[in-house]
Tab-separated table of C-alpha atoms in Angstrom:
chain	number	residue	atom	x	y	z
A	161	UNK	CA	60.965	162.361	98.837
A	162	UNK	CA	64.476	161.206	97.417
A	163	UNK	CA	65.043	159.756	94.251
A	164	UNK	CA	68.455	158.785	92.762
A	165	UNK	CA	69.659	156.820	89.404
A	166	UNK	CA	73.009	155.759	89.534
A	167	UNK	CA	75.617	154.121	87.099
A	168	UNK	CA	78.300	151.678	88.328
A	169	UNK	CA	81.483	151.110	86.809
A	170	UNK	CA	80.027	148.220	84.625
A	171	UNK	CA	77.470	150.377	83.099
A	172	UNK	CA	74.795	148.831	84.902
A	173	UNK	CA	71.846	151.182	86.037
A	174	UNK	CA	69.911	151.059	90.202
A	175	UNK	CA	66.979	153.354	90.643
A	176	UNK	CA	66.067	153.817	94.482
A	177	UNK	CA	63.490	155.841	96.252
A	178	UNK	CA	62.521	156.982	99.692
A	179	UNK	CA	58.645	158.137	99.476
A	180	UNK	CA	58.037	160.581	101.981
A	181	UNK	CA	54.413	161.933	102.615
A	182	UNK	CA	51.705	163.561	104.955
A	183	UNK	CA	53.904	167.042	106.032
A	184	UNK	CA	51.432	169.014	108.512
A	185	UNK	CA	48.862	166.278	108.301
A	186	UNK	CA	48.457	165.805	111.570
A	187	UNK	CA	51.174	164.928	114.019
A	188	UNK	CA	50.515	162.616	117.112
A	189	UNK	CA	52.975	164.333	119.524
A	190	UNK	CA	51.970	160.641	121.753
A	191	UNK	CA	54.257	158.557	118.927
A	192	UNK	CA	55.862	161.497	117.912
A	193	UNK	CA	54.909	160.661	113.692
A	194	UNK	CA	52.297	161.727	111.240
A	195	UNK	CA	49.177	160.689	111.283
A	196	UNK	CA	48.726	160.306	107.624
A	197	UNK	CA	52.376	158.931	106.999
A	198	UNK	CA	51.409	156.293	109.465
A	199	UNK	CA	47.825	155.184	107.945
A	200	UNK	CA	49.678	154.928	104.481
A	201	UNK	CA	51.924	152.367	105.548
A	202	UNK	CA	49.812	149.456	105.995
A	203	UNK	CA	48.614	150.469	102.166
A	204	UNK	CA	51.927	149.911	100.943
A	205	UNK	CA	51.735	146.995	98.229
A	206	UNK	CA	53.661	145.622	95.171
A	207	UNK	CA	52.096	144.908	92.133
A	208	UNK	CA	53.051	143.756	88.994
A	209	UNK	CA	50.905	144.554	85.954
A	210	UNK	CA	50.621	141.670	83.293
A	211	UNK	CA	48.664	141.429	80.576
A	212	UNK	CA	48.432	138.138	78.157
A	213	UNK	CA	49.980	136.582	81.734
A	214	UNK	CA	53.134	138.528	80.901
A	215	UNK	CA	54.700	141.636	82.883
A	216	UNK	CA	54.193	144.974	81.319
A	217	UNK	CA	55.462	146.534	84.477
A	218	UNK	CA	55.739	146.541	88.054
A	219	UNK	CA	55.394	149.302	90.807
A	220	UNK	CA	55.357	149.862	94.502
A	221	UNK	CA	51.496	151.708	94.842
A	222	UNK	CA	49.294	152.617	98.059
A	223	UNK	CA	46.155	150.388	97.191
A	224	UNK	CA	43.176	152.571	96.452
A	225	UNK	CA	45.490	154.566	94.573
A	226	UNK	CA	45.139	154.014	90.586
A	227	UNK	CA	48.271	156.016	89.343
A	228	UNK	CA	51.799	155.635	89.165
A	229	UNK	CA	54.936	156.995	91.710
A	230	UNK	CA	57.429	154.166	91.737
A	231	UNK	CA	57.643	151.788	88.614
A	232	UNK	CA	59.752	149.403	86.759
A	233	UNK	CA	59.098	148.700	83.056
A	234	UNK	CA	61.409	146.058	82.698
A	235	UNK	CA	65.250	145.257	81.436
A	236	UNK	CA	63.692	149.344	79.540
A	237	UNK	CA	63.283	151.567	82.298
A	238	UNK	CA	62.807	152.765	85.567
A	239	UNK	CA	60.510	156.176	86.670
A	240	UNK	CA	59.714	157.886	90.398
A	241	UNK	CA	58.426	161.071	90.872
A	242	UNK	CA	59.183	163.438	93.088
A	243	UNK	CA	56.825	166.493	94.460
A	244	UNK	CA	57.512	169.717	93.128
A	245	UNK	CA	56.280	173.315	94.814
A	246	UNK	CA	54.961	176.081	92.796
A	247	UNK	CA	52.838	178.974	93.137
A	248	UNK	CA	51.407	177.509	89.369
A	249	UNK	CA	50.182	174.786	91.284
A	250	UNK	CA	47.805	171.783	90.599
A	251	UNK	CA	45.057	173.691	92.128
A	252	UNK	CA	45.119	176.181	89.113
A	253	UNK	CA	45.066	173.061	86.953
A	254	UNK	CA	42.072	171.962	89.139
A	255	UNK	CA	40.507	175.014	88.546
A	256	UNK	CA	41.012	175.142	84.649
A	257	UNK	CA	39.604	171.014	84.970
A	258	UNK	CA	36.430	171.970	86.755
A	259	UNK	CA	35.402	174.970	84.156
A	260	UNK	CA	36.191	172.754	81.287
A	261	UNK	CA	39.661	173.311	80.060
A	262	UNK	CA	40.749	170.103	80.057
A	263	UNK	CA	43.819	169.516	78.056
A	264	UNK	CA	46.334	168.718	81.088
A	265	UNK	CA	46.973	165.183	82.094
A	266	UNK	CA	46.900	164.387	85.845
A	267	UNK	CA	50.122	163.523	86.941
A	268	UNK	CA	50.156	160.083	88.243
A	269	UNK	CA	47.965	159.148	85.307
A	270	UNK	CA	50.592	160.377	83.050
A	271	UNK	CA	53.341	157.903	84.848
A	272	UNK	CA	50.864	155.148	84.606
A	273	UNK	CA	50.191	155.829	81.233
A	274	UNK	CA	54.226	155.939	80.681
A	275	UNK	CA	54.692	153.042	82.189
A	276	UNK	CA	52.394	150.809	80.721
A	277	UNK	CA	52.605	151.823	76.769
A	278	UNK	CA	56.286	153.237	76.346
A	279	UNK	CA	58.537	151.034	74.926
A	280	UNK	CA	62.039	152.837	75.619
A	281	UNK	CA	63.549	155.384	77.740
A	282	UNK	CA	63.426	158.021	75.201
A	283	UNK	CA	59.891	157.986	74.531
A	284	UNK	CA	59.281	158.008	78.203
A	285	UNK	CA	61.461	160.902	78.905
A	286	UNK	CA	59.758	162.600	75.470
A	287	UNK	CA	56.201	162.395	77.136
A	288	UNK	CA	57.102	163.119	80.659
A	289	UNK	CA	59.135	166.502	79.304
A	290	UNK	CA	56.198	167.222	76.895
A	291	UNK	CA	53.041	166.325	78.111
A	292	UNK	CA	51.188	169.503	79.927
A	293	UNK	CA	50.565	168.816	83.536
A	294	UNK	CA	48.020	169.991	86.107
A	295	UNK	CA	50.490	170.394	88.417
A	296	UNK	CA	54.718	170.726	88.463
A	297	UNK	CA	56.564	167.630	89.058
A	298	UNK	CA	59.855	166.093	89.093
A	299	UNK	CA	60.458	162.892	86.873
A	300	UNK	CA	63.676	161.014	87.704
A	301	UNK	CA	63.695	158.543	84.849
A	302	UNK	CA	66.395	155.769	84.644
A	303	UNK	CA	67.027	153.330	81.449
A	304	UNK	CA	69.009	150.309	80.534
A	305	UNK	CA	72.423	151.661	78.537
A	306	UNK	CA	74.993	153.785	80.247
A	307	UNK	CA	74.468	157.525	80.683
A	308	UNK	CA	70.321	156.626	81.052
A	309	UNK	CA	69.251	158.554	83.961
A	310	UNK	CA	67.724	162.150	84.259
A	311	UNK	CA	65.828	164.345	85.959
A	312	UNK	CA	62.864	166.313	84.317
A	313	UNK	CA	62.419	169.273	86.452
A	314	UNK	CA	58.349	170.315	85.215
A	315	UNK	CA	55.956	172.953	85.645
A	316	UNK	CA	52.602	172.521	84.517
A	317	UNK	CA	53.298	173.566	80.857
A	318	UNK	CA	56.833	172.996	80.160
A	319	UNK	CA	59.629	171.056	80.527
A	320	UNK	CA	62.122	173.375	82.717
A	321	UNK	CA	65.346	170.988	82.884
A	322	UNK	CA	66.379	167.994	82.131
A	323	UNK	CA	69.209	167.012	84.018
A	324	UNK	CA	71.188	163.837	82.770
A	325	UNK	CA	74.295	161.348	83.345
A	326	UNK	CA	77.438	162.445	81.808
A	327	UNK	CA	80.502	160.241	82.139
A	328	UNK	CA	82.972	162.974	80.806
A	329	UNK	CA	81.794	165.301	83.780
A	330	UNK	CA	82.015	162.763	85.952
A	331	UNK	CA	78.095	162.510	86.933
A	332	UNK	CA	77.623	159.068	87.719
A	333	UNK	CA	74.561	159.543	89.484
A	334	UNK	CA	71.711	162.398	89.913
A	335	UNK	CA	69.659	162.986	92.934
A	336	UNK	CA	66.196	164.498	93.137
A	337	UNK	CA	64.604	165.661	96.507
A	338	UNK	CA	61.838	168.266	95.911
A	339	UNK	CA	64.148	171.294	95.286
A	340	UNK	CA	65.345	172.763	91.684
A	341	UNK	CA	68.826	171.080	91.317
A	342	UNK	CA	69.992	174.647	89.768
A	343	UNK	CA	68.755	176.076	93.148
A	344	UNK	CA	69.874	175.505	96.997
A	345	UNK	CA	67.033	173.679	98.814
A	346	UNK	CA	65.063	175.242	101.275
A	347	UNK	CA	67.726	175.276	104.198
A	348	UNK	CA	65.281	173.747	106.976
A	349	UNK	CA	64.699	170.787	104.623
A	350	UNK	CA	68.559	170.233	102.762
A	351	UNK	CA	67.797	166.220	102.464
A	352	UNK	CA	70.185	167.195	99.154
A	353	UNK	CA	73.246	167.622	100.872
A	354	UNK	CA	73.683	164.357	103.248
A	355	UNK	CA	72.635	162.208	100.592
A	356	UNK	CA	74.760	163.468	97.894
A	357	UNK	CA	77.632	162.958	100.733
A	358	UNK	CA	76.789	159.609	100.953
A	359	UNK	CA	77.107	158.898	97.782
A	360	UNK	CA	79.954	160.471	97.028
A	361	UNK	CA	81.606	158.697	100.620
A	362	UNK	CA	80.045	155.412	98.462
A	363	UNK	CA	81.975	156.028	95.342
A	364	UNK	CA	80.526	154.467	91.961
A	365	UNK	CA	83.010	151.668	92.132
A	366	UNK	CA	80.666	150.269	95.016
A	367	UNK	CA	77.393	151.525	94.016
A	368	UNK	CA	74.597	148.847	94.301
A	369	UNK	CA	71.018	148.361	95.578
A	370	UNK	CA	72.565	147.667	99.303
A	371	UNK	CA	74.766	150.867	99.105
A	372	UNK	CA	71.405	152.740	97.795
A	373	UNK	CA	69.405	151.240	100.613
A	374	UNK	CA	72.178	152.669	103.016
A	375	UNK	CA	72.499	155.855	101.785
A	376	UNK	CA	68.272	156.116	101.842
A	377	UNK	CA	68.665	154.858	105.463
A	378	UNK	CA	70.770	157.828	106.885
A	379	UNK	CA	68.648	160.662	108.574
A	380	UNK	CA	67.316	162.861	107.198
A	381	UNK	CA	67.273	161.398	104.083
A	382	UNK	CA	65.224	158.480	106.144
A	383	UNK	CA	62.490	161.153	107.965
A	384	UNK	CA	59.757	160.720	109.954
A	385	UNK	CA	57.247	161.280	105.937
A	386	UNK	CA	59.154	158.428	104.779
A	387	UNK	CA	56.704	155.366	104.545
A	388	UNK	CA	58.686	153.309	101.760
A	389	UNK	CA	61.629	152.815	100.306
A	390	UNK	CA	62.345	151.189	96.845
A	391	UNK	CA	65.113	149.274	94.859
A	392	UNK	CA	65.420	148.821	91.415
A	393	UNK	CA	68.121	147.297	89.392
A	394	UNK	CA	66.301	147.496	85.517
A	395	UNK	CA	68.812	145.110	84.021
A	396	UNK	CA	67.308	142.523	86.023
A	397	UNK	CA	63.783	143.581	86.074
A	398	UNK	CA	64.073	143.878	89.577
A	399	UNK	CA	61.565	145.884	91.963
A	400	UNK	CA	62.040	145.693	95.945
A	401	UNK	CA	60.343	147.672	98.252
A	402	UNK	CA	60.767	148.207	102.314
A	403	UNK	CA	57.912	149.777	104.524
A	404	UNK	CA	60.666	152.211	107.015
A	405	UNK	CA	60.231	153.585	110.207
A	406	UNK	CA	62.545	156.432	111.556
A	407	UNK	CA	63.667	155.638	115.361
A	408	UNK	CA	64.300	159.417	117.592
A	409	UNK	CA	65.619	161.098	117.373
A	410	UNK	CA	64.652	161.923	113.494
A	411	UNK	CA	63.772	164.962	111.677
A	412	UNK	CA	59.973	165.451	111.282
A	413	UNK	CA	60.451	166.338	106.999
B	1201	UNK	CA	77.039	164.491	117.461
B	1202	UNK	CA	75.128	165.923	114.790
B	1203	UNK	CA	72.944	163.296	115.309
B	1204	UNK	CA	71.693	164.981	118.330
B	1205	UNK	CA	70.714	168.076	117.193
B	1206	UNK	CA	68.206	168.717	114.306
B	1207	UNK	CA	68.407	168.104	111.444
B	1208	UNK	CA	70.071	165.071	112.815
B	1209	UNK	CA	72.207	164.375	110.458
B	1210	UNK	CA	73.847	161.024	110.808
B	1211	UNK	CA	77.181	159.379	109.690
B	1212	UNK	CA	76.288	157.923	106.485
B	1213	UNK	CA	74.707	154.352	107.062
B	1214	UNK	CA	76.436	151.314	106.313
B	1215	UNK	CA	75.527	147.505	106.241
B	1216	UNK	CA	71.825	148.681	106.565
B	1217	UNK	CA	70.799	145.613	103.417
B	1218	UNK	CA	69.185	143.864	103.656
B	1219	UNK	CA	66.732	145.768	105.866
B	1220	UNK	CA	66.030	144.931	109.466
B	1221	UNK	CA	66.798	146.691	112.868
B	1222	UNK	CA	64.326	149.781	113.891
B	1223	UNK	CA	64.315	151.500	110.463
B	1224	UNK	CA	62.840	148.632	108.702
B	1225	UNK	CA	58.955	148.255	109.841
B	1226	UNK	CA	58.319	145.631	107.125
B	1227	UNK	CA	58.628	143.756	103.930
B	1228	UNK	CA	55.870	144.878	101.205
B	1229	UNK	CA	52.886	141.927	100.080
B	1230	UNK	CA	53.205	141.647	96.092
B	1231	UNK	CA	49.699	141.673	94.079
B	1232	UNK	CA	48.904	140.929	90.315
B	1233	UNK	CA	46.634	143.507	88.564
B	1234	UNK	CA	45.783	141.909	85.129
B	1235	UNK	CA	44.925	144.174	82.566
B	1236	UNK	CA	43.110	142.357	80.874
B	1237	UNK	CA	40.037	142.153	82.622
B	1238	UNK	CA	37.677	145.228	82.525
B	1239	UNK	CA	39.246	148.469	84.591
B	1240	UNK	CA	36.433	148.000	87.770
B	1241	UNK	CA	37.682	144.228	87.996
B	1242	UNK	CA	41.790	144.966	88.508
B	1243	UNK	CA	42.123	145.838	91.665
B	1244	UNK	CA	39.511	143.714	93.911
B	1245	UNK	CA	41.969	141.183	94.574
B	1246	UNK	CA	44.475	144.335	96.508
B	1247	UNK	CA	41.050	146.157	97.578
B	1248	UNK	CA	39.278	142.779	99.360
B	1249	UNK	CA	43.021	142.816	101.360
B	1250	UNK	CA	43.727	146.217	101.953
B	1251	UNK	CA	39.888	147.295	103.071
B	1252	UNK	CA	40.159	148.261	106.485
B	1253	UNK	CA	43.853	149.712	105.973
B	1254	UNK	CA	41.989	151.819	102.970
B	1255	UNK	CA	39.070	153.173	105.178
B	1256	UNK	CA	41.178	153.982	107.971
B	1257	UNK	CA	43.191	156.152	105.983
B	1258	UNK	CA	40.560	158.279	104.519
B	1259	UNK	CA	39.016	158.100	107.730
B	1260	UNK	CA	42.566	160.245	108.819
B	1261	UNK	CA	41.922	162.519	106.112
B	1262	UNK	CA	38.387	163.098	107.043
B	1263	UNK	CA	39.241	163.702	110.642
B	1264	UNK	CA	41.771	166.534	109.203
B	1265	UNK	CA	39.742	168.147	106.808
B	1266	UNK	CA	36.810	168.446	110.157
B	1267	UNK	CA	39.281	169.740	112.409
B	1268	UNK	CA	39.766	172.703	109.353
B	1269	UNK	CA	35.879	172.940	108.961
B	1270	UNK	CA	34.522	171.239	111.759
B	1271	UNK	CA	30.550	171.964	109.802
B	1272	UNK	CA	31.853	169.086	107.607
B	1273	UNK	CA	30.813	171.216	105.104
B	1274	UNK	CA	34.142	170.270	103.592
B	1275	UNK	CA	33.258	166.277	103.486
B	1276	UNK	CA	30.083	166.891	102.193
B	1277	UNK	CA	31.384	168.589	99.222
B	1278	UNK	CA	33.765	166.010	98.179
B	1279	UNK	CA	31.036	163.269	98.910
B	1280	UNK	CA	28.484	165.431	96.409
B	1281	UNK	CA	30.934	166.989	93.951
B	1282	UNK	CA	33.835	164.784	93.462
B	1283	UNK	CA	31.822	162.068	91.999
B	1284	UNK	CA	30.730	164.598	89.530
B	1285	UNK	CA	34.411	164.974	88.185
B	1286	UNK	CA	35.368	161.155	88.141
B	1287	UNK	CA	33.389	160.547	84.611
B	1288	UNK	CA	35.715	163.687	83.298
B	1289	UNK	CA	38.471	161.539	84.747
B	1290	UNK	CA	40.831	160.053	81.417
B	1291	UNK	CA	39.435	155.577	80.813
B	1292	UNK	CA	40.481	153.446	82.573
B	1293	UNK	CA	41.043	155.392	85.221
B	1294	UNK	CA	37.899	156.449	85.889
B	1295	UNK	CA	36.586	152.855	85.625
B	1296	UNK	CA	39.289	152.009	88.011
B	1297	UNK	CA	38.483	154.337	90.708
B	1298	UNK	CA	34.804	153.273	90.698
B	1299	UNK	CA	35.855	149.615	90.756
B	1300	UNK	CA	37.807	150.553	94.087
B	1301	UNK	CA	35.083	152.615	95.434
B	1302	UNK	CA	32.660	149.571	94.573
B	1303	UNK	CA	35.279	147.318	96.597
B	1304	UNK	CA	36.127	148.960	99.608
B	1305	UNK	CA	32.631	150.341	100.450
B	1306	UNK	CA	34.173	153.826	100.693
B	1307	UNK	CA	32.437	156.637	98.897
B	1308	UNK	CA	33.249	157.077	95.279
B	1309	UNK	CA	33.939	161.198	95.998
B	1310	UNK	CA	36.595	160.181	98.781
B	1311	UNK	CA	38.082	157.697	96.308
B	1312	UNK	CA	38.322	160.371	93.777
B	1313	UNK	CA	40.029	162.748	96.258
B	1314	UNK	CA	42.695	160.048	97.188
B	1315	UNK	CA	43.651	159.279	93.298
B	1316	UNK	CA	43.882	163.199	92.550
B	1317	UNK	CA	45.326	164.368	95.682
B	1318	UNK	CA	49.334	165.334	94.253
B	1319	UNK	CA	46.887	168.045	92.840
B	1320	UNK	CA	44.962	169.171	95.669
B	1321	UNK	CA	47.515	168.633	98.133
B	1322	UNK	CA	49.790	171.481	96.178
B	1323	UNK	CA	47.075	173.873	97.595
C-alpha cells in the first residue's frame, strides 16, 4: 500500500491511497496477477455511513468486510491504514484473544470506531497512537487546518512515531508505504523512493487530487496488489475511488 | 528504460485524471449503510449486490488454504471454531458480521476470517 497527505500552497489538505493486497496468494502465471488481488476487485464499493439521514462518514470498503481502511469523516478528517510487519505480530494478539486476554482492539475496528465517533483530528490521532492493538499498523491521518497530516507508525502496544507536517522544514507532504519512515525499505519493494520523486517532480504549488492520482499511477507505486485507489480532498467532504489494473510489464508487489 | 527492467520504474505519470486508459479497470458503485437500523440489517442492501463477487472470493481463499492442507482440515477449523470467537468480537461488529454471513449464504466462520484477516494474514 501507499498512503500520502499533502498540503498545497493554500493550506488546503488531499489524502490519496493506493490499496495493494493478496502478496503470495496465489499467482495465475496465465494473466500474470494475483488471484486474491483479482477476486477483491469486483468487492470494491463506496459507502457512505449516515445516521438521522445525515453523513457521519464515508469510506471506500470490500463488502463483506465490516471495518475501516480508507475513510473520510467530513470537512474533520481523513484516515488510511497502511500494513505494518513485525515479528510482534497480530497472531500473538490472536493468541492472547483466544486464551482470554482481551484488552486489544482489532485494528480495522479501531478505524471504524475512529471514524464514526471522533469529532476532530486530534482525538483521532489520540486513539489511533494510544489504543493497544492486536497487531502493528501504520495510521496516516489527515485533518482540515494546515500542518494536519501524520503518520502513526504502531506496534501492538505503543505508539512508535508520529510523523507530522511541518511548514518550517519544508514537509509539505508525508508518505507511508509499509516500511518505518526512520528506516530504508526493504530494497526489493522501495515503492518509497519513486513516489516521493514524484512528488517532489510535482511540487506543492501543483499538488491536487489529479497530481495525487498521477503520482499513485506510476509503477511501482501502481503494482500488480493494487486493487483501488482513493482521493480525498476533506475540505470538500470529498471521497473518490478508482478500481486499477497494472498493464506489463509491472512489478508483482 | 527503466521501465523495462524490474522494478519497472516509470517516468512519473502525468495527465493520468481523470482515470481511464489500461490502468483504470473501473469506477467504484456507492452504497448507503444507515446506522440506524440494527447492526445485522446495514449491510444487506451491499451484500444482496455483491453476493456472488463475496463467495467467489472466499472461495479463492479456500482454494489456498487446501492447496497448504489439502485434508481441509484447515477449512474445517475455521467453519467450527471461528464462529466460536465472533460473540467475543467488540457490538456491533459482531452483529454485523452475522448480518453478512446471514446475507450472503456464506458460513459465519469464513465471514469471521475475512473481517479479522489484517491479523491472521501477519502470520
Amino acid at each position: 500500500c501507499t498512503s500520502l497527505v499533502a498540503e498545497d500552497a493554500n493550506g488546503n489538505l488531499f489524502h490519496g491511497r493506493n490499496l495493494d493486497f493478496g502478496l503470495f496468494m496465489g499467482w495465475d502465471s496465465k494473466n500474470r496477477s494475483w488471484i486474491i488481488t483479482e477476486t477483491l476487485k469486483p468487492l470494491v464499493v463506496n459507502v457512505d455511513f449516515t445516521r438521522n439521514n445525515r453523513t457521519v462518514f464515508k469510506s471506500t470498503n470490500f463488502a463483506g468486510y465490516v471495518g475501516m481502511l480508507t475513510g473520510i469523516r467530513p470537512h474533520t478528517f481523513t484516515l488510511t491504514m497502511n500494513e505494518r510487519f513485525s515479528l510482534d505480530g497480530g497472531y500473538i494478539g490472536i493468541l492472547e484473544w483466544i486464551l482470554g486476554k482481551r484488552d486489544g482492539m482489532w485494528m480495522s475496528f479501531l478505524t471504524r470506531s475512529v471514524l464514526e465517533n471522533a469529532t476532530s483530528y486530534e482525538e483521532a490521532k489520540n486513539r489511533l497512537a494510544q489504543t493497544k492493538l492486536l497487531a502493528p499498523a501504520y495510521f496516516i491521518l489527515g485533518g482540515n487546518q494546515t500542518g494536519q497530516g501524520c503518520v502513526i507508525t504502531r506496534s501492538r502496544v505503543l505508539s512508535l512515531d508520529i510523523w507530522e507536517l511541518d511548514r518550517k522544514q519544508n514537509r509539505w507532504y508525508v508518505l507511508e508505504t509499509n516500511y518505518d519512515h526512520w528506516k530504508d525499505p526493504f530494497f526489493l519493494d522501495d515503492r518509497r523512493t519513486p513516489a516521493m520523486k514524484c512528488m517532489n517532480q510535482t511540487m506543492q504549488a501543483n499538488i491536487s487530487i489529479k497530481t495525487i492520482y498521477d503520482v499513485l499511477s506510476t509503477k511501482p507505486v501502481l503494482n500488480k496488489l493494487t486493487t483501488y485507489t482513493t482521493l480525498m480532498e476533506v475540505s470538500k467532504g470529498r471521497l473518490e475511488s478508482y478500481i486499477r489494473d497494472c498493464p506489463n510489464p509491472c512489478m508483482p508487489w | 528504460s527503466t521501465q523495462y527492467v524490474p522494478p519497472y520504474t516509470e517516468e512519473c505519470r502525468s495527465g493520468m485524471y481523470p482515470p481511464r486508459g489500461p490502468t483504470f479497470k473501473g469506477a467504484v458503485t456507492w452504497y448507503t449503510v444507515d446506522l440506524d437500523l440494527p447492526p445485522s440489517k446495514r449491510w444487506t442492501e451491499v451484500i444482496t449486490d455483491k453476493k456472488a463477487n463475496l463467495v467467489s472470493m472466499i472461495q479463492a481463499i479456500k482454494d489456498l488454504a487446501n492447496s497448504f492442507v489439502p485434508s481441509g482440515k484447515l477449512i474445517e477449523l475455521v467453519d467450527r471454531d471461528l464462529p466460536l470467537i465472533v460473540n467475543t468480537l467488540p457490538y456491533p461488529f459482531n452483529e454485523e458480521i452475522k448480518g453478512i454471513a446471514q446475507d450472503s449464504g456464506v458460513a459465519l466462520g469464513e465471514v469471521v476470517l475475512f473481517n479479522i484477516f489484517y491479523e491472521v494474514f501477519t502470520v
